[in-house]
Amino acid sequence: LVTEELECDWAKVSTEYPSPGQNYARKRAWGEMSTGGSRGIRISEDYVRRGAAAARIMLLQAAGETWKVPVSELTVSKGIITHAASKRTISYGKIAAAAGKLTPPDPKSITLRNPREWKVAGQPMRRLDTKAKLNGSLVYAADLRFPGMLCAAIKACPVHGGKLVSFDESKIKGMRGVKAAVRVNDGTVAVLADTWWRAKTALEKLPIVWDEGQYARASSATIAASLRAGLVETSGQYAGRTEGDALKAIAGAAKKVEATYSTPFLSHACMEPMGCTVRYTPERAEAWVPTQNGEASHTSLSESSGLPLDKCEIYKMDLGGGFGRRGGQQDYVQQATFIAKQFPGTHIKLLWSREEDQAHDFYRPISMAKMTAGLDDKGELVGMHIRISGQSINAWVNPLAIKDGKDERQMQGLWAQPHDAQWGYTVPNLLTEYAMRNTHVPVGPWRGVNTNQNGVYSECFMDECAKAAGKDPLEFRRALLKNHPKHLAVLNAAAAKFDWNKPLAPGRHKGIAQFMGYASYSAAAAEVSVSPKGEIKVHRMAFALNSGHVVNPDQVAAQIEGSVAFALSAMFYGEVTVENGRMKELNFDTYRLLKLAEMPKVETVLVPTFDFWGGVGEPTICVVGPAVLNAVFAATGKPIRNLPLKNEGYTFT
């Protein structure tokens, strides 16, 4: 976007992170510095483009003043300003100092280029960081080294909400490289050594006494029972919407369709576990952090160190995976700071083990949904009731957003109002409800958050309704989407890309889904086969996405492909269960991820309408699962209502 408005040479572009400290000192010149919720482009595109356009204007003005010619006689291409009449040229670099002395134009007065006429933006461009990632030269937070640095391994009470009673440091004092064992907070202990492996080895041998607290007997079974109760209770505070009289319409319908679905806790499973490096002195605190939210890291460092924001600085590192885990939740920054305060002047590098990362995540919430619909004698949908029972993210991260016991956030993708996640179907009588059922397990945003679950519930149930009506699932949806043209357009685009009406090879079956999330409209179609032994193979998937504008089509396609890997991992394998209050699946032997050989062919068609800015990183995840599940339903005649598939007798090939 900068290259487009600045008219510089893309081949000479490089990037660097502005720091949150600089952002604070300059009155938030770079905004909130957050990349959560597929908002990175949406929240920055305007000031990024206007800043680049202002710089271009100033550079042209400086050249005009230098040559004593009107700016209207100047042109610029790839960072070279030309005055055609005198055949003079000058590079941006040579005129930059002079331009920097000029008064910038009012950003609001600048007319930005029409996205339909973009020359650089909108074209497929290779990422600038791929080479460094492939050749190993990119330094991640886990790679950092400083003279005299100490490495910290950490362990929190295995039961969420439990407390640290005591530990016996004397048992590890003689171990090689070990410096100390320290209390981090009420529930956490850390061991420091000259290398992380020595710290981790000592931590495993450290005798620790925990008070596991009131949740030590909680289990997946007790949590599931609470959720099931939320599906059937007849009184309570529910977020949702009411249009017409769904219960009456369903009761009087010629045919009734009912299904109950469930989805489990999911871990983020970032390739790089949580961690960062902090150096504290009574005068200044610095942290090197892989973060999705620089301002949140900055605030956490300030609060944990006790120093004001202007005495703190964050140096942003590339993420070894984020997916929402490194956004608002900055527990690893707080922990590293608490440790560093006990060793002033020393760089403290904290790195969680894989087991700690799995045991103390902020998981995707667990939930269930009871779906009920009524069909008339023509197979038309006359009423639908959606009751979702599950854990609230806001109850953990933003309680003030819950009004009168009602949390609208968990109904993501089912909202009535035109916004980030609008429900697209027109149903004469509709009732949606969310019954909050919180647990002791911490939850937070997970790539796609609640659109993932609500997309499965909605779109799998639509196929069940279509079958009960005796209708093709694509045509059934088209009839319900006629008042929502953008939803309908991506559905049609995905069907066309997939060639929906073309017969498939024997043994192959198809499924389709559409949903809206993160202000973008998405749809997917899947081709699968299912063996008599329950072996599922996803052969190919076709996607359509309308994100309003497309800055880099190649990157959008890559995000969609990544969402397929993420969603299929969750659908087939993803599940974190609770036993004796603690999380069970603590490494990749029990929390499996998709293998490269299991990845299907992915085809993408982009259908931007150039009238809004939508997200890209998360929207398509919510249609991967239901498209595949609907294809399995078509193959077997048996709907799948509980995830992951490994618990339903299926394997993935």
XYZ file of C-alpha atoms in Angstrom:
653
model
C 0.000 0.000 0.000
C 2.909 2.340 0.729
C 4.516 1.465 -2.582
C 1.255 2.151 -4.408
C 0.721 5.644 -2.989
C 4.392 6.618 -2.675
C 5.289 5.486 -6.213
C 8.502 3.838 -5.046
C 10.270 0.737 -6.379
C 8.862 -2.480 -4.888
C 12.187 -4.230 -5.527
C 13.851 -1.829 -3.079
C 11.276 -2.073 -0.298
C 12.221 -3.395 3.125
C 10.368 -3.274 6.433
C 11.057 -2.626 10.092
C 8.914 -2.477 13.210
C 8.187 0.840 14.894
C 8.321 0.250 18.644
C 5.354 0.692 21.000
C 7.479 3.159 22.967
C 7.902 5.298 19.863
C 4.173 4.956 19.202
C 3.375 6.158 22.727
C 5.817 9.084 22.491
C 4.326 10.139 19.150
C 0.723 10.050 20.369
C -0.127 6.704 18.763
C 0.994 7.589 15.252
C 0.701 3.891 14.327
C -2.642 3.339 16.000
C -3.281 0.350 18.225
C -0.476 -1.819 16.756
C -2.654 -4.936 16.912
C -3.010 -7.756 14.404
C -5.879 -9.639 16.062
C -9.276 -10.323 14.555
C -8.052 -10.172 10.944
C -7.852 -6.396 11.378
C -4.213 -5.705 10.474
C -5.032 -4.150 7.102
C -8.503 -2.940 8.026
C -7.320 -0.722 10.883
C -4.151 0.552 9.201
C -4.862 0.916 5.481
C -6.112 4.494 5.685
C -3.209 6.048 7.608
C -0.694 3.868 5.747
C -1.961 5.055 2.369
C -2.384 8.685 3.436
C 1.071 8.744 4.993
C 2.632 7.410 1.791
C 0.652 9.836 -0.368
C 1.708 12.751 1.846
C 5.345 11.704 1.504
C 4.997 11.548 -2.288
C 3.501 15.050 -2.364
C 6.319 16.412 -0.187
C 9.014 14.765 -2.328
C 7.528 16.195 -5.514
C 7.206 19.612 -3.891
C 10.868 19.521 -2.792
C 11.975 18.607 -6.307
C 9.866 21.400 -7.764
C 11.395 23.960 -5.401
C 14.912 22.682 -6.123
C 14.419 22.973 -9.889
C 12.162 26.047 -9.679
C 9.432 24.351 -11.699
C 5.727 23.736 -10.951
C 4.922 20.403 -9.334
C 2.316 19.895 -12.052
C 5.178 19.444 -14.543
C 6.724 16.572 -12.570
C 6.088 12.864 -12.799
C 7.390 10.016 -10.670
C 7.904 6.315 -11.299
C 9.629 3.808 -9.019
C 11.106 6.523 -6.845
C 12.553 8.586 -9.702
C 11.139 12.097 -10.217
C 11.295 13.395 -13.797
C 10.895 16.857 -15.292
C 10.249 15.985 -18.926
C 10.759 19.518 -20.310
C 14.332 19.813 -19.018
C 15.016 16.059 -19.022
C 16.146 16.234 -15.427
C 15.696 13.342 -12.972
C 16.324 12.890 -9.284
C 15.824 9.958 -6.926
C 13.719 10.066 -3.804
C 16.828 9.430 -1.712
C 18.600 12.547 -2.948
C 15.643 14.821 -2.315
C 14.398 13.205 0.922
C 16.286 15.530 3.291
C 14.825 18.614 1.636
C 11.355 17.088 1.592
C 11.605 16.337 5.299
C 11.837 20.061 6.063
C 8.496 20.855 4.401
C 5.132 21.079 6.129
C 3.159 17.896 5.437
C -0.194 18.281 3.691
C -3.382 17.701 5.650
C -3.931 13.928 5.302
C -7.689 14.431 5.088
C -7.243 16.607 2.001
C -5.503 13.863 0.022
C -7.436 11.950 -2.607
C -6.254 8.353 -2.485
C -5.960 6.226 -5.591
C -8.964 4.225 -6.706
C -8.334 0.571 -5.757
C -9.751 -0.479 -9.121
C -6.807 1.378 -10.706
C -4.015 0.134 -8.438
C -0.770 -0.836 -10.194
C 1.232 -2.403 -7.368
C -1.323 -3.117 -4.669
C -3.820 -5.668 -5.930
C -1.093 -7.595 -7.766
C 0.320 -10.929 -6.560
C 3.582 -10.179 -4.755
C 6.014 -12.521 -3.048
C 6.522 -12.031 0.688
C 9.600 -10.085 1.727
C 10.456 -12.353 4.675
C 10.364 -15.797 3.068
C 14.084 -16.043 2.309
C 15.109 -15.245 5.877
C 12.652 -17.794 7.232
C 13.905 -20.507 4.892
C 17.649 -19.965 5.304
C 17.485 -19.608 9.083
C 18.769 -16.035 9.258
C 15.553 -14.637 10.767
C 16.045 -14.223 14.528
C 13.024 -15.272 16.563
C 12.553 -14.501 20.243
C 13.686 -18.016 21.154
C 16.988 -17.353 19.324
C 18.010 -14.204 21.225
C 21.379 -14.112 22.981
C 22.799 -11.390 25.241
C 26.031 -11.311 27.269
C 25.403 -12.586 30.782
C 21.850 -13.648 29.916
C 20.000 -16.102 32.142
C 17.407 -18.514 30.794
C 14.214 -19.292 32.678
C 12.018 -22.377 32.545
C 8.631 -22.043 34.200
C 5.918 -24.202 35.701
C 2.460 -23.146 36.871
C 0.035 -25.154 38.965
C -1.326 -27.860 36.645
C -4.886 -27.065 37.732
C -6.019 -23.652 36.549
C -6.682 -21.462 39.560
C -4.430 -23.500 41.860
C -1.693 -22.024 44.054
C 2.002 -22.539 44.677
C 2.557 -23.625 48.289
C 6.304 -24.228 48.393
C 9.361 -25.596 46.586
C 12.684 -26.970 47.813
C 15.485 -25.118 46.030
C 18.169 -27.040 47.910
C 17.479 -30.141 45.819
C 18.746 -28.478 42.621
C 21.413 -26.083 43.893
C 24.345 -28.247 42.870
C 23.130 -28.851 39.331
C 25.333 -27.580 36.531
C 24.607 -24.018 35.391
C 21.654 -23.542 37.753
C 21.493 -20.083 39.354
C 18.238 -20.022 41.315
C 14.647 -21.110 41.723
C 12.216 -18.231 42.238
C 8.544 -17.646 42.952
C 7.040 -15.827 39.984
C 3.533 -15.266 41.355
C 0.974 -17.043 43.543
C 0.721 -19.977 41.171
C 4.057 -20.201 39.352
C 7.703 -21.092 39.950
C 10.720 -20.681 37.653
C 14.268 -22.026 37.545
C 17.093 -19.938 36.049
C 20.281 -21.280 34.542
C 22.937 -20.380 32.002
C 21.069 -22.385 29.331
C 17.385 -23.073 28.961
C 17.812 -26.846 28.815
C 19.643 -26.836 32.143
C 16.895 -24.672 33.616
C 14.213 -27.038 32.328
C 16.060 -30.141 33.545
C 16.426 -28.644 37.027
C 12.779 -27.554 37.082
C 11.701 -31.134 36.423
C 13.684 -32.246 39.499
C 12.485 -29.398 41.731
C 10.149 -30.633 44.516
C 7.014 -28.474 44.347
C 3.938 -28.495 46.569
C 0.736 -27.245 44.958
C -2.656 -26.345 46.369
C -4.792 -27.487 43.444
C -7.868 -25.735 44.792
C -11.571 -26.220 44.219
C -11.322 -27.332 40.590
C -9.089 -30.360 41.133
C -12.021 -32.707 40.445
C -13.309 -30.963 37.326
C -13.386 -33.083 34.185
C -14.562 -33.057 30.600
C -17.602 -35.027 31.772
C -18.623 -32.449 34.390
C -18.086 -29.619 31.918
C -20.151 -31.392 29.244
C -22.982 -31.928 31.736
C -23.048 -28.201 32.482
C -23.186 -27.368 28.773
C -25.991 -29.851 28.130
C -27.998 -28.262 30.936
C -27.587 -24.912 29.212
C -29.172 -26.312 26.058
C -32.455 -27.223 27.731
C -32.996 -24.743 30.564
C -36.149 -22.691 30.189
C -35.153 -19.561 32.088
C -32.074 -17.400 32.051
C -30.337 -14.445 30.430
C -29.681 -15.108 26.749
C -27.880 -13.053 24.150
C -29.391 -13.433 20.695
C -32.247 -12.277 18.508
C -35.953 -12.885 18.036
C -37.736 -12.503 14.718
C -41.308 -13.733 14.529
C -42.324 -16.726 16.666
C -39.911 -19.551 15.919
C -41.164 -21.937 18.602
C -44.769 -21.661 17.402
C -43.767 -22.021 13.744
C -41.697 -25.123 14.471
C -44.432 -26.683 16.602
C -46.933 -26.302 13.757
C -44.592 -27.361 10.937
C -45.213 -30.357 8.705
C -41.730 -31.713 9.473
C -39.365 -31.056 12.348
C -35.553 -31.312 12.146
C -33.436 -31.397 15.297
C -29.722 -31.875 15.974
C -27.265 -31.268 18.792
C -23.620 -30.493 18.022
C -20.515 -30.101 20.157
C -16.990 -28.724 19.724
C -14.108 -29.058 22.239
C -11.434 -26.862 23.774
C -8.637 -26.258 21.273
C -5.028 -25.249 21.834
C -3.218 -22.670 19.708
C -0.205 -25.023 19.427
C 2.107 -22.279 18.144
C 5.340 -23.610 16.676
C 7.266 -21.325 19.043
C 6.011 -21.711 22.634
C 5.322 -18.627 24.734
C 8.283 -16.574 25.898
C 10.198 -13.300 25.684
C 13.320 -11.596 27.026
C 13.199 -8.808 29.630
C 15.879 -6.577 31.135
C 14.860 -4.551 34.190
C 16.559 -1.786 36.135
C 14.911 0.622 38.563
C 15.196 3.268 35.839
C 14.107 1.368 32.707
C 12.490 -1.859 31.501
C 12.970 -3.366 28.060
C 11.416 -6.456 26.520
C 11.993 -8.342 23.278
C 8.579 -9.813 22.547
C 6.885 -11.843 19.813
C 3.538 -10.101 20.070
C 0.321 -9.575 18.135
C -0.370 -6.446 20.154
C 2.572 -4.154 20.805
C 0.574 -1.781 22.967
C -0.678 -4.625 25.167
C 2.911 -5.833 25.623
C 4.005 -2.284 26.430
C 1.249 -1.876 29.021
C 1.983 -5.274 30.584
C 5.684 -4.438 30.895
C 4.826 -1.129 32.548
C 2.336 -2.611 35.009
C 4.558 -5.593 35.897
C 7.704 -3.517 36.305
C 6.032 -0.658 38.169
C 7.617 1.836 35.778
C 5.705 4.407 33.694
C 5.171 3.780 29.992
C 7.801 6.310 28.956
C 10.393 4.307 30.917
C 9.501 1.071 29.119
C 10.168 -0.193 25.617
C 9.108 -3.197 23.562
C 11.195 -4.523 20.682
C 8.826 -6.487 18.478
C 9.985 -9.868 17.177
C 8.521 -11.980 14.390
C 6.066 -14.530 15.711
C 6.701 -18.242 15.662
C 2.923 -18.513 15.441
C 0.249 -16.430 17.119
C -3.330 -17.249 16.051
C -4.726 -14.984 18.797
C -2.618 -16.397 21.637
C -0.120 -13.521 21.587
C -2.706 -10.747 21.447
C -4.518 -9.473 24.515
C -3.132 -12.189 26.817
C 0.374 -11.104 27.823
C 0.959 -13.555 30.700
C 4.400 -14.511 29.402
C 5.501 -10.844 29.404
C 4.269 -10.413 32.961
C 6.057 -13.577 34.114
C 9.367 -12.623 32.498
C 9.158 -9.158 34.039
C 8.463 -10.493 37.541
C 11.526 -12.738 37.200
C 13.710 -9.946 35.780
C 12.853 -7.681 38.723
C 14.595 -10.215 40.960
C 17.773 -9.951 38.820
C 18.169 -6.229 37.984
C 20.397 -5.437 35.029
C 20.367 -9.011 33.684
C 18.657 -10.113 30.481
C 16.169 -12.853 31.423
C 14.971 -15.049 28.574
C 11.821 -16.941 29.482
C 10.741 -19.838 27.281
C 7.860 -22.152 28.062
C 8.186 -25.868 27.380
C 5.751 -27.461 24.935
C 3.984 -29.131 27.860
C 3.606 -25.824 29.692
C 2.339 -24.193 26.504
C -0.355 -26.847 26.115
C -1.245 -26.896 29.816
C -1.650 -23.122 30.223
C -3.081 -21.847 26.978
C -6.072 -19.551 26.607
C -8.057 -22.162 24.709
C -10.764 -21.821 22.117
C -13.979 -22.060 24.157
C -15.876 -25.304 24.409
C -19.520 -25.193 23.321
C -22.618 -27.126 22.270
C -25.534 -26.157 20.042
C -29.076 -27.426 19.840
C -30.560 -26.682 16.416
C -34.260 -27.074 15.686
C -36.124 -26.236 12.478
C -39.566 -26.598 10.979
C -40.339 -27.317 7.288
C -43.693 -26.945 5.553
C -45.156 -29.528 3.198
C -43.170 -27.989 0.305
C -39.858 -28.325 2.113
C -39.634 -24.607 2.836
C -38.000 -23.494 6.074
C -40.664 -21.826 8.249
C -38.810 -21.491 11.550
C -35.473 -22.101 13.258
C -34.328 -22.116 16.871
C -30.612 -21.996 17.694
C -29.510 -22.441 21.317
C -25.755 -22.319 21.976
C -24.361 -23.250 25.381
C -20.709 -22.575 26.040
C -17.910 -20.652 27.611
C -17.527 -16.896 27.226
C -14.261 -15.311 26.109
C -15.402 -11.960 27.447
C -15.873 -13.468 30.905
C -12.087 -13.960 30.925
C -10.755 -11.021 28.948
C -13.415 -8.289 28.895
C -16.186 -8.747 31.506
C -17.475 -5.202 31.002
C -18.656 -6.219 27.514
C -21.209 -8.577 29.070
C -24.441 -6.628 29.566
C -27.128 -7.934 31.940
C -25.575 -11.387 31.821
C -25.726 -11.454 28.019
C -22.645 -11.889 25.855
C -23.192 -11.045 22.188
C -19.629 -12.022 21.239
C -20.306 -15.756 21.363
C -23.032 -15.402 18.698
C -20.398 -14.362 16.157
C -21.634 -15.128 12.652
C -25.286 -15.123 13.721
C -25.722 -11.383 14.204
C -28.621 -9.517 12.611
C -26.881 -6.199 12.062
C -24.557 -5.590 9.075
C -21.195 -5.891 10.760
C -18.232 -8.223 11.103
C -20.201 -11.464 11.235
C -23.719 -11.117 9.887
C -26.088 -14.090 9.527
C -27.008 -14.342 5.856
C -30.141 -16.474 5.728
C -33.685 -15.140 5.657
C -35.853 -17.325 7.907
C -39.469 -16.216 8.515
C -39.276 -17.075 12.217
C -35.887 -17.126 13.934
C -34.797 -17.413 17.558
C -31.111 -17.488 18.520
C -29.913 -17.769 22.122
C -26.608 -18.031 23.944
C -26.559 -19.601 27.403
C -23.299 -18.733 29.152
C -21.664 -21.727 30.855
C -18.211 -20.802 32.136
C -15.561 -23.183 33.465
C -12.269 -22.841 35.357
C -10.376 -23.303 32.061
C -9.070 -19.978 30.623
C -10.254 -19.178 27.124
C -9.406 -16.590 24.494
C -9.385 -15.823 20.775
C -8.306 -18.727 18.558
C -7.912 -18.124 14.838
C -11.510 -17.662 13.690
C -12.835 -17.774 17.278
C -16.601 -18.376 17.410
C -17.261 -18.267 13.673
C -15.508 -21.661 13.568
C -18.011 -23.291 15.881
C -21.076 -21.360 14.783
C -20.192 -21.997 11.155
C -20.141 -25.758 11.800
C -23.444 -25.632 13.685
C -25.199 -23.465 11.117
C -23.893 -24.983 7.910
C -24.041 -28.636 8.916
C -27.595 -28.131 10.117
C -28.491 -26.469 6.815
C -27.485 -29.685 5.051
C -29.599 -31.721 7.440
C -32.560 -29.440 6.686
C -31.914 -29.670 2.942
C -31.922 -33.466 3.110
C -35.145 -33.471 5.148
C -36.659 -31.172 2.504
C -35.439 -33.417 -0.327
C -33.482 -30.564 -1.897
C -29.988 -30.019 -3.228
C -27.965 -28.292 -0.472
C -26.754 -25.582 -2.849
C -30.256 -24.757 -4.112
C -31.650 -24.890 -0.574
C -29.153 -22.215 0.489
C -29.672 -20.073 -2.587
C -33.359 -19.700 -1.780
C -32.576 -18.546 1.756
C -29.836 -16.110 0.671
C -31.802 -14.154 -1.932
C -31.977 -11.093 0.348
C -28.224 -11.195 1.074
C -26.471 -10.677 -2.268
C -22.876 -10.759 -0.987
C -23.407 -14.048 0.822
C -25.088 -15.454 -2.267
C -22.358 -14.203 -4.589
C -19.530 -16.024 -2.813
C -21.639 -19.177 -2.558
C -22.219 -19.082 -6.320
C -18.545 -18.306 -6.987
C -17.370 -21.276 -4.908
C -19.886 -23.568 -6.609
C -18.723 -22.374 -10.032
C -15.039 -22.821 -9.132
C -15.808 -26.314 -7.865
C -18.018 -27.081 -10.893
C -20.775 -28.189 -8.524
C -23.127 -29.655 -11.137
C -20.435 -31.774 -12.817
C -20.638 -35.449 -11.775
C -17.771 -36.607 -9.583
C -15.753 -39.768 -9.993
C -17.258 -42.901 -8.414
C -16.760 -42.918 -4.664
C -16.336 -39.155 -4.466
C -18.829 -36.888 -2.688
C -19.274 -33.164 -2.285
C -20.249 -30.678 0.384
C -20.695 -26.914 0.463
C -20.878 -24.141 3.057
C -20.977 -20.350 3.325
C -20.521 -17.975 6.243
C -19.488 -14.445 7.097
C -16.814 -13.467 9.569
C -14.349 -10.633 10.133
C -16.261 -8.447 7.679
C -15.572 -10.846 4.788
C -17.839 -13.242 2.951
C -16.579 -16.748 2.280
C -17.772 -20.046 0.845
C -16.188 -23.422 0.213
C -16.921 -26.678 -1.552
C -15.150 -29.934 -0.736
C -14.636 -33.245 -2.536
C -14.070 -36.254 -0.281
C -14.096 -40.016 -0.275
C -14.874 -42.289 2.672
C -13.730 -45.918 2.726
C -15.817 -48.720 4.293
C -13.380 -48.584 7.241
C -14.155 -44.911 7.863
C -11.001 -43.559 6.249
C -11.661 -40.023 5.018
C -9.645 -38.341 2.310
C -10.208 -34.722 1.342
C -9.188 -34.546 -2.319
C -9.765 -30.890 -3.098
C -11.429 -27.736 -1.854
C -12.598 -24.657 -3.750
C -12.980 -21.318 -1.994
C -14.520 -17.970 -2.823
C -13.759 -14.881 -0.761
C -15.018 -11.321 -0.894
C -12.895 -9.181 1.422
C -13.985 -5.973 -0.286
C -10.466 -5.072 -1.410
C -7.501 -7.337 -2.132
C -4.048 -5.918 -1.432
C -1.990 -9.004 -2.344
C -3.853 -11.891 -4.008
C -0.921 -14.249 -3.464
C -0.963 -13.600 0.273
C -4.739 -14.013 0.411
C -4.445 -17.413 -1.269
C -1.715 -18.370 1.206
C -3.929 -17.350 4.133
C -6.757 -19.497 2.779
C -4.426 -22.470 2.369
C -3.213 -21.930 5.926
C -6.775 -21.814 7.172
C -7.411 -25.204 5.557
C -4.481 -26.752 7.423
C -5.604 -25.116 10.660
C -9.256 -26.117 10.315
C -8.638 -29.698 9.201
C -6.218 -30.211 12.105
C -8.954 -29.121 14.484
C -11.717 -31.050 12.761
C -9.925 -34.388 12.623
C -7.639 -34.296 15.655
C -8.054 -31.155 17.768
C -9.200 -31.644 21.347
C -7.894 -30.699 24.778
C -9.680 -32.640 27.506
C -9.838 -32.099 31.263
C -9.080 -34.709 33.915
C -8.678 -33.972 37.629
C -8.867 -30.274 36.794
C -5.888 -30.306 34.434
C -5.445 -30.444 30.687
C -4.445 -33.867 29.348
C -3.059 -33.390 25.811
C 0.342 -31.829 26.523
C 2.395 -32.522 23.399
C 2.037 -33.358 19.739
C 1.888 -37.102 20.365
C -1.618 -36.597 21.779
C -2.493 -33.232 20.190
C -1.949 -33.987 16.535
C -1.638 -31.483 13.724
C -2.237 -31.992 10.014
C 0.619 -33.522 8.039
C 1.671 -32.174 4.667
C 0.635 -35.421 2.948
C -2.894 -34.971 4.320
C -3.332 -31.511 2.797
C -5.877 -31.386 -0.044
C -5.594 -29.434 -3.262
C -6.865 -25.898 -2.612
C -8.322 -23.649 -5.308
C -9.197 -20.015 -4.648
C -11.269 -17.417 -6.454
C -11.355 -13.845 -5.159
C -14.461 -11.768 -5.860
C -13.802 -8.313 -4.337
C -16.582 -5.732 -4.631
C -14.311 -2.740 -3.776
C -16.782 -1.223 -1.324
C -15.468 -2.250 2.108
C -12.376 -3.530 3.923
C -12.657 -7.058 5.273
C -10.265 -9.465 6.936
C -8.441 -12.386 5.374
C -6.553 -14.433 7.998
C -9.602 -15.996 9.668
C -12.803 -15.796 7.567
C -12.383 -18.985 5.531
C -11.618 -21.271 8.492
C -15.310 -21.323 9.389
C -16.351 -22.878 6.059
C -13.628 -25.540 5.830
C -15.090 -27.788 8.504
C -18.740 -27.727 7.446
C -17.926 -28.149 3.747
C -15.933 -31.307 4.528
C -18.423 -32.584 7.111
C -21.288 -32.075 4.667
C -19.391 -34.068 2.045
C -18.927 -36.885 4.572
C -22.662 -36.665 5.321
C -23.359 -37.026 1.596
C -21.044 -40.041 1.434
C -22.340 -41.918 4.466
C -25.864 -40.609 4.992
C -24.913 -40.063 8.629
C -24.485 -36.496 9.918
C -21.453 -35.770 12.077
C -22.367 -33.664 15.074
C -19.439 -34.002 17.439
C -15.815 -33.038 16.867
C -13.082 -34.132 16.499
C -13.686 -36.892 13.969
C -11.171 -39.198 15.633
C -13.739 -39.687 18.393
C -16.435 -40.624 15.886
C -14.659 -43.661 14.450
C -13.084 -41.910 11.458
C -9.458 -41.696 10.413
C -7.833 -39.244 8.029
C -5.708 -40.289 5.056
